[in-house]
C-alpha atoms as an extended CHARMM CRD file, in Angstrom:
* protein
*
       262  EXT
         1         1  MET       CA              0.0000000000        0.0000000000        0.0000000000  PROA      1               0.0000000000
         2         2  LYS       CA              1.3000000000        3.4550000000       -0.8840000000  PROA      2               0.0000000000
         3         3  LEU       CA             -0.2560000000        6.7280000000        0.2420000000  PROA      3               0.0000000000
         4         4  GLU       CA              0.7390000000        9.7470000000       -1.8460000000  PROA      4               0.0000000000
         5         5  ILE       CA             -0.0770000000       13.3290000000       -0.9430000000  PROA      5               0.0000000000
         6         6  LYS       CA              0.4670000000       15.5150000000       -3.9990000000  PROA      6               0.0000000000
         7         7  ASN       CA              0.4700000000       19.3250000000       -3.7720000000  PROA      7               0.0000000000
         8         8  ALA       CA             -2.2710000000       19.1240000000       -1.1440000000  PROA      8               0.0000000000
         9         9  VAL       CA             -4.0090000000       22.3020000000       -0.0380000000  PROA      9               0.0000000000
        10        10  CYS       CA             -5.9160000000       21.9290000000        3.2380000000  PROA      10              0.0000000000
        11        11  GLY       CA             -7.9340000000       24.2460000000        5.4330000000  PROA      11              0.0000000000
        12        12  TYR       CA            -11.3130000000       25.3150000000        6.7430000000  PROA      12              0.0000000000
        13        13  GLY       CA            -13.7670000000       27.0390000000        4.4100000000  PROA      13              0.0000000000
        14        14  ASN       CA            -11.9020000000       29.8560000000        2.6740000000  PROA      14              0.0000000000
        15        15  ARG       CA             -8.9450000000       29.7130000000        5.0920000000  PROA      15              0.0000000000
        16        16  THR       CA             -5.9140000000       27.7490000000        3.8790000000  PROA      16              0.0000000000
        17        17  VAL       CA             -3.7360000000       26.1850000000        6.5800000000  PROA      17              0.0000000000
        18        18  VAL       CA             -1.5410000000       23.7840000000        4.5820000000  PROA      18              0.0000000000
        19        19  LYS       CA             -0.4410000000       24.6300000000        1.0560000000  PROA      19              0.0000000000
        20        20  ASP       CA              1.1590000000       22.5540000000       -1.7080000000  PROA      20              0.0000000000
        21        21  ILE       CA              2.5300000000       19.8130000000        0.5170000000  PROA      21              0.0000000000
        22        22  SER       CA              3.7710000000       16.6360000000       -1.1660000000  PROA      22              0.0000000000
        23        23  VAL       CA              4.9210000000       13.4900000000        0.6100000000  PROA      23              0.0000000000
        24        24  SER       CA              4.3980000000        9.7280000000        0.4560000000  PROA      24              0.0000000000
        25        25  VAL       CA              4.5310000000        6.7250000000        2.7760000000  PROA      25              0.0000000000
        26        26  ARG       CA              4.3980000000        2.9960000000        2.0550000000  PROA      26              0.0000000000
        27        27  SER       CA              3.4320000000        0.0150000000        4.1620000000  PROA      27              0.0000000000
        28        28  GLY       CA              6.3970000000       -0.7100000000        6.4170000000  PROA      28              0.0000000000
        29        29  GLU       CA              7.5240000000        2.9280000000        6.6100000000  PROA      29              0.0000000000
        30        30  ILE       CA              7.2070000000        5.6630000000        9.2470000000  PROA      30              0.0000000000
        31        31  LEU       CA              6.5190000000        9.2850000000        8.3780000000  PROA      31              0.0000000000
        32        32  CYS       CA              6.8560000000       11.7110000000       11.2880000000  PROA      32              0.0000000000
        33        33  LEU       CA              5.2900000000       15.1780000000       11.1110000000  PROA      33              0.0000000000
        34        34  LEU       CA              7.0650000000       17.7760000000       13.2380000000  PROA      34              0.0000000000
        35        35  GLY       CA              6.3700000000       21.4640000000       13.7090000000  PROA      35              0.0000000000
        36        36  PRO       CA              5.0430000000       24.0970000000       16.1150000000  PROA      36              0.0000000000
        37        37  ASN       CA              1.3900000000       24.4710000000       17.0230000000  PROA      37              0.0000000000
        38        38  GLY       CA             -0.8080000000       25.9780000000       14.3410000000  PROA      38              0.0000000000
        39        39  VAL       CA              1.1230000000       24.9230000000       11.2220000000  PROA      39              0.0000000000
        40        40  GLY       CA             -1.5320000000       22.4140000000       10.1490000000  PROA      40              0.0000000000
        41        41  LYS       CA             -0.4470000000       18.9380000000       11.2610000000  PROA      41              0.0000000000
        42        42  THR       CA             -3.9020000000       17.9830000000       12.5460000000  PROA      42              0.0000000000
        43        43  THR       CA             -5.5590000000       19.7570000000        9.6070000000  PROA      43              0.0000000000
        44        44  LEU       CA             -3.5650000000       17.5910000000        7.2100000000  PROA      44              0.0000000000
        45        45  PHE       CA             -4.6140000000       14.4750000000        9.1410000000  PROA      45              0.0000000000
        46        46  LYS       CA             -8.2840000000       15.4330000000        9.0180000000  PROA      46              0.0000000000
        47        47  THR       CA             -8.0250000000       15.9770000000        5.2670000000  PROA      47              0.0000000000
        48        48  ILE       CA             -6.3350000000       12.6220000000        4.6400000000  PROA      48              0.0000000000
        49        49  LEU       CA             -9.0630000000       10.9140000000        6.6790000000  PROA      49              0.0000000000
        50        50  GLY       CA            -11.8530000000       12.6560000000        4.7690000000  PROA      50              0.0000000000
        51        51  PHE       CA            -13.0830000000       14.7690000000        7.6930000000  PROA      51              0.0000000000
        52        52  LEU       CA            -12.1480000000       17.9320000000        5.7660000000  PROA      52              0.0000000000
        53        53  LYS       CA            -12.5880000000       18.5200000000        2.0430000000  PROA      53              0.0000000000
        54        54  LEU       CA             -9.3440000000       18.7820000000        0.1050000000  PROA      54              0.0000000000
        55        55  GLN       CA             -8.9990000000       22.3440000000       -1.2190000000  PROA      55              0.0000000000
        56        56  GLY       CA             -6.4610000000       21.4500000000       -3.8850000000  PROA      56              0.0000000000
        57        57  GLY       CA             -4.0490000000       18.7620000000       -5.0320000000  PROA      57              0.0000000000
        58        58  SER       CA             -4.7470000000       15.0600000000       -4.5770000000  PROA      58              0.0000000000
        59        59  ILE       CA             -4.4940000000       12.1620000000       -2.1450000000  PROA      59              0.0000000000
        60        60  ILE       CA             -3.7330000000        8.8410000000       -3.8190000000  PROA      60              0.0000000000
        61        61  LEU       CA             -3.9590000000        5.3450000000       -2.3360000000  PROA      61              0.0000000000
        62        62  ASN       CA             -2.3780000000        2.6330000000       -4.4740000000  PROA      62              0.0000000000
        63        63  GLY       CA             -2.8580000000        4.7490000000       -7.5560000000  PROA      63              0.0000000000
        64        64  GLU       CA             -6.5040000000        5.6130000000       -6.8260000000  PROA      64              0.0000000000
        65        65  ASN       CA             -7.7000000000        9.1100000000       -5.9450000000  PROA      65              0.0000000000
        66        66  VAL       CA             -9.6000000000        8.8300000000       -2.6520000000  PROA      66              0.0000000000
        67        67  THR       CA            -11.6110000000       12.0240000000       -3.0630000000  PROA      67              0.0000000000
        68        68  SER       CA            -14.7220000000       10.0650000000       -3.9940000000  PROA      68              0.0000000000
        69        69  TRP       CA            -14.2340000000        7.3170000000       -1.3970000000  PROA      69              0.0000000000
        70        70  THR       CA            -16.7660000000        6.9980000000        1.3860000000  PROA      70              0.0000000000
        71        71  ARG       CA            -15.4950000000        7.4030000000        4.9370000000  PROA      71              0.0000000000
        72        72  LYS       CA            -16.2880000000        3.7290000000        5.5450000000  PROA      72              0.0000000000
        73        73  LYS       CA            -14.1530000000        2.6320000000        2.5910000000  PROA      73              0.0000000000
        74        74  LEU       CA            -11.2980000000        4.8720000000        3.7620000000  PROA      74              0.0000000000
        75        75  ALA       CA            -11.5190000000        3.2690000000        7.2150000000  PROA      75              0.0000000000
        76        76  THR       CA            -10.7160000000       -0.1390000000        5.7260000000  PROA      76              0.0000000000
        77        77  ALA       CA             -7.3750000000        1.2200000000        4.4470000000  PROA      77              0.0000000000
        78        78  LEU       CA             -6.4890000000        3.9160000000        7.0020000000  PROA      78              0.0000000000
        79        79  GLY       CA             -6.6290000000        3.4780000000       10.7640000000  PROA      79              0.0000000000
        80        80  TYR       CA             -6.7780000000        6.5300000000       13.0390000000  PROA      80              0.0000000000
        81        81  VAL       CA             -5.3270000000        6.7930000000       16.5430000000  PROA      81              0.0000000000
        82        82  PRO       CA             -6.3850000000       10.0580000000       18.2310000000  PROA      82              0.0000000000
        83        83  GLN       CA             -4.7290000000       11.5600000000       21.2500000000  PROA      83              0.0000000000
        84        84  ALA       CA             -5.6960000000        9.6700000000       24.4180000000  PROA      84              0.0000000000
        85        85  HSD       CA             -9.1880000000       10.4900000000       25.6150000000  PROA      85              0.0000000000
        86        86  ILE       CA            -11.7220000000        9.3280000000       28.1530000000  PROA      86              0.0000000000
        87        87  PRO       CA            -15.1640000000        8.3940000000       26.7660000000  PROA      87              0.0000000000
        88        88  PRO       CA            -18.3220000000        9.4870000000       28.6120000000  PROA      88              0.0000000000
        89        89  PHE       CA            -19.3420000000        5.8880000000       29.4200000000  PROA      89              0.0000000000
        90        90  PRO       CA            -17.4120000000        3.2060000000       31.3520000000  PROA      90              0.0000000000
        91        91  PHE       CA            -16.9680000000        0.7020000000       28.5090000000  PROA      91              0.0000000000
        92        92  LYS       CA            -14.8850000000       -2.4200000000       28.9340000000  PROA      92              0.0000000000
        93        93  VAL       CA            -11.5660000000       -2.3060000000       27.0820000000  PROA      93              0.0000000000
        94        94  LEU       CA            -12.6140000000       -5.0890000000       24.6790000000  PROA      94              0.0000000000
        95        95  ASP       CA            -15.7850000000       -3.1470000000       23.8110000000  PROA      95              0.0000000000
        96        96  VAL       CA            -13.6970000000       -0.0690000000       22.9720000000  PROA      96              0.0000000000
        97        97  VAL       CA            -11.3200000000       -2.0860000000       20.8000000000  PROA      97              0.0000000000
        98        98  VAL       CA            -14.0260000000       -3.9700000000       18.8840000000  PROA      98              0.0000000000
        99        99  MET       CA            -15.4930000000       -0.5870000000       17.8290000000  PROA      99              0.0000000000
       100       100  GLY       CA            -12.6710000000       -0.5740000000       15.2910000000  PROA      100             0.0000000000
       101       101  ARG       CA            -14.5410000000       -3.2680000000       13.3570000000  PROA      101             0.0000000000
       102       102  THR       CA            -17.3520000000       -0.8320000000       12.4800000000  PROA      102             0.0000000000
       103       103  ALA       CA            -16.0230000000       -0.2650000000        8.9550000000  PROA      103             0.0000000000
       104       104  HSD       CA            -16.3400000000       -4.0010000000        8.2480000000  PROA      104             0.0000000000
       105       105  LEU       CA            -19.8710000000       -4.4600000000        9.6130000000  PROA      105             0.0000000000
       106       106  LEU       CA            -23.1490000000       -4.1960000000        7.7560000000  PROA      106             0.0000000000
       107       107  SER       CA            -25.6600000000       -1.5920000000        8.8970000000  PROA      107             0.0000000000
       108       108  PHE       CA            -27.3920000000       -2.4990000000       12.1940000000  PROA      108             0.0000000000
       109       109  SER       CA            -25.2920000000       -5.6730000000       12.5790000000  PROA      109             0.0000000000
       110       110  SER       CA            -23.4140000000       -6.6170000000       15.7540000000  PROA      110             0.0000000000
       111       111  PRO       CA            -19.7790000000       -7.7500000000       16.0490000000  PROA      111             0.0000000000
       112       112  SER       CA            -19.3610000000      -11.4600000000       15.3910000000  PROA      112             0.0000000000
       113       113  ARG       CA            -17.0950000000      -13.9370000000       17.1510000000  PROA      113             0.0000000000
       114       114  LYS       CA            -14.5770000000      -13.2830000000       14.3870000000  PROA      114             0.0000000000
       115       115  ASP       CA            -14.6650000000       -9.5460000000       15.1300000000  PROA      115             0.0000000000
       116       116  LEU       CA            -14.1490000000      -10.1960000000       18.8420000000  PROA      116             0.0000000000
       117       117  ALA       CA            -11.2450000000      -12.5320000000       18.0650000000  PROA      117             0.0000000000
       118       118  ILE       CA             -9.6230000000       -9.8560000000       15.8730000000  PROA      118             0.0000000000
       119       119  ALA       CA            -10.0270000000       -7.3250000000       18.6910000000  PROA      119             0.0000000000
       120       120  GLU       CA             -8.5090000000       -9.6990000000       21.2580000000  PROA      120             0.0000000000
       121       121  ASN       CA             -5.6280000000      -10.4680000000       18.9000000000  PROA      121             0.0000000000
       122       122  ALA       CA             -4.9150000000       -6.7330000000       18.5100000000  PROA      122             0.0000000000
       123       123  LEU       CA             -4.6430000000       -6.3810000000       22.2940000000  PROA      123             0.0000000000
       124       124  GLU       CA             -2.3440000000       -9.4170000000       22.4710000000  PROA      124             0.0000000000
       125       125  THR       CA             -0.1820000000       -8.0320000000       19.6580000000  PROA      125             0.0000000000
       126       126  LEU       CA              0.4480000000       -4.9250000000       21.7500000000  PROA      126             0.0000000000
       127       127  GLY       CA              1.0730000000       -6.9470000000       24.8990000000  PROA      127             0.0000000000
       128       128  VAL       CA             -2.0030000000       -5.6770000000       26.7550000000  PROA      128             0.0000000000
       129       129  GLY       CA             -4.3810000000       -8.6280000000       26.4180000000  PROA      129             0.0000000000
       130       130  TYR       CA             -4.7330000000       -8.6830000000       30.1990000000  PROA      130             0.0000000000
       131       131  LEU       CA             -6.7180000000       -5.4310000000       29.9650000000  PROA      131             0.0000000000
       132       132  LYS       CA             -9.6240000000       -6.7700000000       27.9030000000  PROA      132             0.0000000000
       133       133  ASN       CA            -12.1000000000       -7.0320000000       30.7960000000  PROA      133             0.0000000000
       134       134  ARG       CA            -10.9370000000       -3.8900000000       32.5840000000  PROA      134             0.0000000000
       135       135  ILE       CA            -12.9460000000       -0.6460000000       32.4990000000  PROA      135             0.0000000000
       136       136  TYR       CA            -11.3730000000        1.7590000000       30.0060000000  PROA      136             0.0000000000
       137       137  THR       CA            -11.9030000000        4.8110000000       32.2100000000  PROA      137             0.0000000000
       138       138  GLU       CA            -10.0460000000        3.1210000000       35.0820000000  PROA      138             0.0000000000
       139       139  ILE       CA             -6.7650000000        2.2390000000       33.3390000000  PROA      139             0.0000000000
       140       140  SER       CA             -3.6640000000        4.4240000000       33.0580000000  PROA      140             0.0000000000
       141       141  GLY       CA             -2.9050000000        6.9150000000       30.2870000000  PROA      141             0.0000000000
       142       142  GLY       CA             -0.2660000000        4.6590000000       28.7580000000  PROA      142             0.0000000000
       143       143  GLU       CA             -2.6670000000        1.7200000000       28.7830000000  PROA      143             0.0000000000
       144       144  ARG       CA             -5.4210000000        3.8310000000       27.1890000000  PROA      144             0.0000000000
       145       145  GLN       CA             -3.0500000000        4.7960000000       24.3800000000  PROA      145             0.0000000000
       146       146  MET       CA             -2.2840000000        1.1240000000       23.7080000000  PROA      146             0.0000000000
       147       147  VAL       CA             -6.0260000000        0.4000000000       23.6570000000  PROA      147             0.0000000000
       148       148  LEU       CA             -6.5980000000        3.1470000000       21.0700000000  PROA      148             0.0000000000
       149       149  ILE       CA             -3.8400000000        1.6800000000       18.9000000000  PROA      149             0.0000000000
       150       150  ALA       CA             -5.4330000000       -1.7670000000       19.2930000000  PROA      150             0.0000000000
       151       151  ARG       CA             -8.7980000000       -0.3290000000       18.2350000000  PROA      151             0.0000000000
       152       152  ALA       CA             -7.2130000000        1.0620000000       15.0620000000  PROA      152             0.0000000000
       153       153  LEU       CA             -5.5160000000       -2.2870000000       14.3800000000  PROA      153             0.0000000000
       154       154  THR       CA             -8.8760000000       -4.0700000000       14.4200000000  PROA      154             0.0000000000
       155       155  GLN       CA             -9.7400000000       -2.0900000000       11.2820000000  PROA      155             0.0000000000
       156       156  GLN       CA             -6.9370000000       -4.1410000000        9.6900000000  PROA      156             0.0000000000
       157       157  PRO       CA             -5.6300000000       -1.0680000000        7.8730000000  PROA      157             0.0000000000
       158       158  ASP       CA             -2.5120000000       -0.8110000000        5.7460000000  PROA      158             0.0000000000
       159       159  ILE       CA             -1.5890000000        2.5820000000        7.1890000000  PROA      159             0.0000000000
       160       160  LEU       CA             -2.0560000000        3.9890000000       10.6990000000  PROA      160             0.0000000000
       161       161  ILE       CA             -2.4510000000        7.7310000000       11.2180000000  PROA      161             0.0000000000
       162       162  MET       CA             -1.4790000000        8.6680000000       14.7740000000  PROA      162             0.0000000000
       163       163  ASP       CA             -2.0720000000       12.1130000000       16.2740000000  PROA      163             0.0000000000
       164       164  GLU       CA              0.6060000000       12.6910000000       18.9240000000  PROA      164             0.0000000000
       165       165  PRO       CA              0.5190000000        9.0890000000       20.1950000000  PROA      165             0.0000000000
       166       166  THR       CA              2.8450000000        9.8960000000       23.1190000000  PROA      166             0.0000000000
       167       167  SER       CA              1.1760000000       13.1060000000       24.3070000000  PROA      167             0.0000000000
       168       168  ASN       CA              0.5670000000       13.3630000000       28.0630000000  PROA      168             0.0000000000
       169       169  LEU       CA              2.5130000000       10.1510000000       28.7260000000  PROA      169             0.0000000000
       170       170  ASP       CA              5.4050000000        9.7920000000       31.1530000000  PROA      170             0.0000000000
       171       171  PHE       CA              8.8590000000        8.9390000000       29.8190000000  PROA      171             0.0000000000
       172       172  GLY       CA              8.5050000000        5.1820000000       30.2980000000  PROA      172             0.0000000000
       173       173  ASN       CA              5.1490000000        4.9970000000       28.5190000000  PROA      173             0.0000000000
       174       174  GLN       CA              6.4440000000        7.1810000000       25.6800000000  PROA      174             0.0000000000
       175       175  VAL       CA              9.2260000000        4.6580000000       25.0810000000  PROA      175             0.0000000000
       176       176  ARG       CA              6.8130000000        1.7030000000       25.2690000000  PROA      176             0.0000000000
       177       177  VAL       CA              4.4270000000        3.2640000000       22.7390000000  PROA      177             0.0000000000
       178       178  LEU       CA              7.2800000000        4.1100000000       20.3530000000  PROA      178             0.0000000000
       179       179  GLN       CA              8.5940000000        0.5510000000       20.6490000000  PROA      179             0.0000000000
       180       180  GLN       CA              5.1820000000       -0.8130000000       19.7060000000  PROA      180             0.0000000000
       181       181  ILE       CA              4.9520000000        1.5860000000       16.7490000000  PROA      181             0.0000000000
       182       182  LYS       CA              8.3250000000        0.3800000000       15.4590000000  PROA      182             0.0000000000
       183       183  ALA       CA              7.2280000000       -3.2480000000       15.9230000000  PROA      183             0.0000000000
       184       184  LEU       CA              4.0700000000       -2.6400000000       13.8890000000  PROA      184             0.0000000000
       185       185  VAL       CA              6.1060000000       -1.0680000000       11.0910000000  PROA      185             0.0000000000
       186       186  GLU       CA              8.4190000000       -4.0780000000       11.0610000000  PROA      186             0.0000000000
       187       187  LYS       CA              5.3000000000       -6.2130000000       10.5120000000  PROA      187             0.0000000000
       188       188  GLY       CA              4.4620000000       -4.1960000000        7.3820000000  PROA      188             0.0000000000
       189       189  ILE       CA              2.1040000000       -1.4590000000        8.5730000000  PROA      189             0.0000000000
       190       190  GLY       CA              2.7530000000        2.0990000000        7.4140000000  PROA      190             0.0000000000
       191       191  VAL       CA              2.5970000000        4.8350000000       10.0550000000  PROA      191             0.0000000000
       192       192  ILE       CA              2.0830000000        8.5890000000        9.8130000000  PROA      192             0.0000000000
       193       193  MET       CA              2.4700000000       10.2220000000       13.2120000000  PROA      193             0.0000000000
       194       194  THR       CA              2.7780000000       13.7050000000       14.6470000000  PROA      194             0.0000000000
       195       195  SER       CA              5.0500000000       14.5810000000       17.5200000000  PROA      195             0.0000000000
       196       196  HSD       CA              6.2980000000       17.6100000000       19.4150000000  PROA      196             0.0000000000
       197       197  PHE       CA              9.5880000000       15.8450000000       20.1250000000  PROA      197             0.0000000000
       198       198  PRO       CA             12.2450000000       15.8960000000       17.3550000000  PROA      198             0.0000000000
       199       199  ASP       CA             13.9860000000       13.0170000000       19.1580000000  PROA      199             0.0000000000
       200       200  HSD       CA             11.0800000000       10.7780000000       18.1300000000  PROA      200             0.0000000000
       201       201  ALA       CA             12.0300000000       11.2300000000       14.4860000000  PROA      201             0.0000000000
       202       202  PHE       CA             15.5020000000        9.8530000000       15.2560000000  PROA      202             0.0000000000
       203       203  ILE       CA             14.0970000000        6.9800000000       17.3270000000  PROA      203             0.0000000000
       204       204  CYS       CA             11.6930000000        5.9530000000       14.5770000000  PROA      204             0.0000000000
       205       205  SER       CA             14.3840000000        6.3440000000       11.8780000000  PROA      205             0.0000000000
       206       206  GLY       CA             12.0290000000        7.1510000000        9.0370000000  PROA      206             0.0000000000
       207       207  LYS       CA             10.8440000000        9.9660000000        6.8330000000  PROA      207             0.0000000000
       208       208  VAL       CA             10.1780000000       13.3920000000        8.3180000000  PROA      208             0.0000000000
       209       209  VAL       CA              8.1530000000       16.4150000000        7.2910000000  PROA      209             0.0000000000
       210       210  LEU       CA              9.1560000000       19.5010000000        9.2590000000  PROA      210             0.0000000000
       211       211  MET       CA              6.1840000000       21.8530000000        8.9030000000  PROA      211             0.0000000000
       212       212  GLN       CA              6.9040000000       25.5470000000        9.3280000000  PROA      212             0.0000000000
       213       213  LYS       CA              4.9400000000       28.7710000000        9.3810000000  PROA      213             0.0000000000
       214       214  ASN       CA              3.7990000000       30.5190000000        6.1830000000  PROA      214             0.0000000000
       215       215  HSD       CA              3.0380000000       27.1980000000        4.4530000000  PROA      215             0.0000000000
       216       216  LYS       CA              6.6860000000       26.1390000000        4.3130000000  PROA      216             0.0000000000
       217       217  PHE       CA              7.8680000000       22.5890000000        4.9140000000  PROA      217             0.0000000000
       218       218  ILE       CA             10.9920000000       20.4410000000        4.5860000000  PROA      218             0.0000000000
       219       219  ALA       CA             10.6550000000       16.7430000000        3.7300000000  PROA      219             0.0000000000
       220       220  GLY       CA             13.2120000000       13.9590000000        3.6800000000  PROA      220             0.0000000000
       221       221  LEU       CA             14.9960000000       11.4300000000        5.8900000000  PROA      221             0.0000000000
       222       222  SER       CA             15.3540000000       12.2740000000        9.5830000000  PROA      222             0.0000000000
       223       223  GLU       CA             19.1390000000       12.7720000000        9.3090000000  PROA      223             0.0000000000
       224       224  GLU       CA             18.6330000000       15.2810000000        6.4980000000  PROA      224             0.0000000000
       225       225  VAL       CA             15.6890000000       17.2140000000        7.9350000000  PROA      225             0.0000000000
       226       226  VAL       CA             16.1920000000       17.2390000000       11.7000000000  PROA      226             0.0000000000
       227       227  THR       CA             19.2340000000       19.4970000000       11.8630000000  PROA      227             0.0000000000
       228       228  GLU       CA             20.1870000000       22.2450000000       14.2920000000  PROA      228             0.0000000000
       229       229  GLY       CA             19.5990000000       24.9370000000       11.6790000000  PROA      229             0.0000000000
       230       230  ASN       CA             16.2080000000       23.6220000000       10.5580000000  PROA      230             0.0000000000
       231       231  LEU       CA             14.9810000000       23.2430000000       14.1430000000  PROA      231             0.0000000000
       232       232  GLN       CA             16.1420000000       26.7470000000       15.0330000000  PROA      232             0.0000000000
       233       233  ASP       CA             14.3550000000       28.1860000000       11.9840000000  PROA      233             0.0000000000
       234       234  THR       CA             11.1780000000       26.2210000000       12.7590000000  PROA      234             0.0000000000
       235       235  TYR       CA             10.8270000000       26.6690000000       16.5180000000  PROA      235             0.0000000000
       236       236  GLY       CA             12.8060000000       29.8850000000       17.0760000000  PROA      236             0.0000000000
       237       237  VAL       CA             15.0600000000       28.3790000000       19.7610000000  PROA      237             0.0000000000
       238       238  ASP       CA             18.6900000000       27.3230000000       19.8860000000  PROA      238             0.0000000000
       239       239  VAL       CA             19.2140000000       23.5530000000       19.7650000000  PROA      239             0.0000000000
       240       240  LYS       CA             22.1770000000       21.2420000000       19.8640000000  PROA      240             0.0000000000
       241       241  ILE       CA             22.0810000000       17.7670000000       18.2920000000  PROA      241             0.0000000000
       242       242  VAL       CA             24.3780000000       15.3220000000       20.0460000000  PROA      242             0.0000000000
       243       243  SER       CA             25.3630000000       11.7860000000       19.1100000000  PROA      243             0.0000000000
       244       244  SER       CA             26.2340000000        8.9210000000       21.4280000000  PROA      244             0.0000000000
       245       245  PRO       CA             26.9300000000        5.1940000000       20.9040000000  PROA      245             0.0000000000
       246       246  GLY       CA             24.1340000000        2.7110000000       21.6020000000  PROA      246             0.0000000000
       247       247  ARG       CA             24.5160000000       -0.7140000000       23.2020000000  PROA      247             0.0000000000
       248       248  ALA       CA             24.7200000000       -2.4100000000       19.8100000000  PROA      248             0.0000000000
       249       249  GLY       CA             27.2440000000        0.0810000000       18.4850000000  PROA      249             0.0000000000
       250       250  GLU       CA             24.6630000000        2.1780000000       16.6500000000  PROA      250             0.0000000000
       251       251  THR       CA             24.6760000000        5.9710000000       16.8010000000  PROA      251             0.0000000000
       252       252  ILE       CA             21.9150000000        7.5570000000       18.8470000000  PROA      252             0.0000000000
       253       253  LYS       CA             21.0430000000       11.1910000000       18.1840000000  PROA      253             0.0000000000
       254       254  SER       CA             19.1070000000       13.5080000000       20.4750000000  PROA      254             0.0000000000
       255       255  CYS       CA             18.1330000000       17.1780000000       20.5720000000  PROA      255             0.0000000000
       256       256  ILE       CA             19.1120000000       19.3600000000       23.5220000000  PROA      256             0.0000000000
       257       257  PRO       CA             17.8210000000       22.9190000000       23.9750000000  PROA      257             0.0000000000
       258       258  VAL       CA             20.4730000000       25.5480000000       24.5210000000  PROA      258             0.0000000000
       259       259  LEU       CA             19.1920000000       27.8100000000       27.2730000000  PROA      259             0.0000000000
       260       260  ALA       CA             20.3530000000       31.4220000000       27.4760000000  PROA      260             0.0000000000
       261       261  GLY       CA             22.8280000000       31.9790000000       30.2930000000  PROA      261             0.0000000000
       262       262  VAL       CA             23.5020000000       28.2750000000       30.8070000000  PROA      262             0.0000000000
């Protein structure tokens, strides 16, 4: 599966937020969107998912323009993982996850044993099968994020779109979620994710789009895009990128802010 965004123009009504952006991602690849608040990362997501009408350009899935696709058809190819949330009702975790099968169900039909098995398998894949009978509103933030990823996996999509999957998580849970994202990519799923942490682009070792103000963007591999100069231009702060050896001899890069007077 290949998702191509070609000269896309996205926005609300007559207001353009994203202009002429082009990028692609295949199954088994990670594309990380970085950039300050307000540059259009979520707007681009909503447009890809069909929640907003494309103002210009095209979005192509396996050579087919998706403009005319129904939202249900899109949901069979693209899975969506929102930022962690708490629903108004105390559903069991398995009930939340099986909601991801909606795109595959006929109108007014209920989930079958097969649908429940797919939902349980998604939880097991992420290592949180023990949560299936727990109440979703009573589990931790990191566990809720895993449940939302499991729900998207039950759609059996080729590409997952993840809106800040590590937001509001502590350091340990951020690492666990990123590890699961990398594992899913290794199994052949494509991932498009947003993040406020440039380090995540290095950890995921994939493609990056650094979205800037005034409709500017830089796209390429993480080593090419996530540089001190580009980050300074984008966020307006001084940054230092440092490298250190990993346990297996690999090079690990990280971004450190340079604070005035320090």
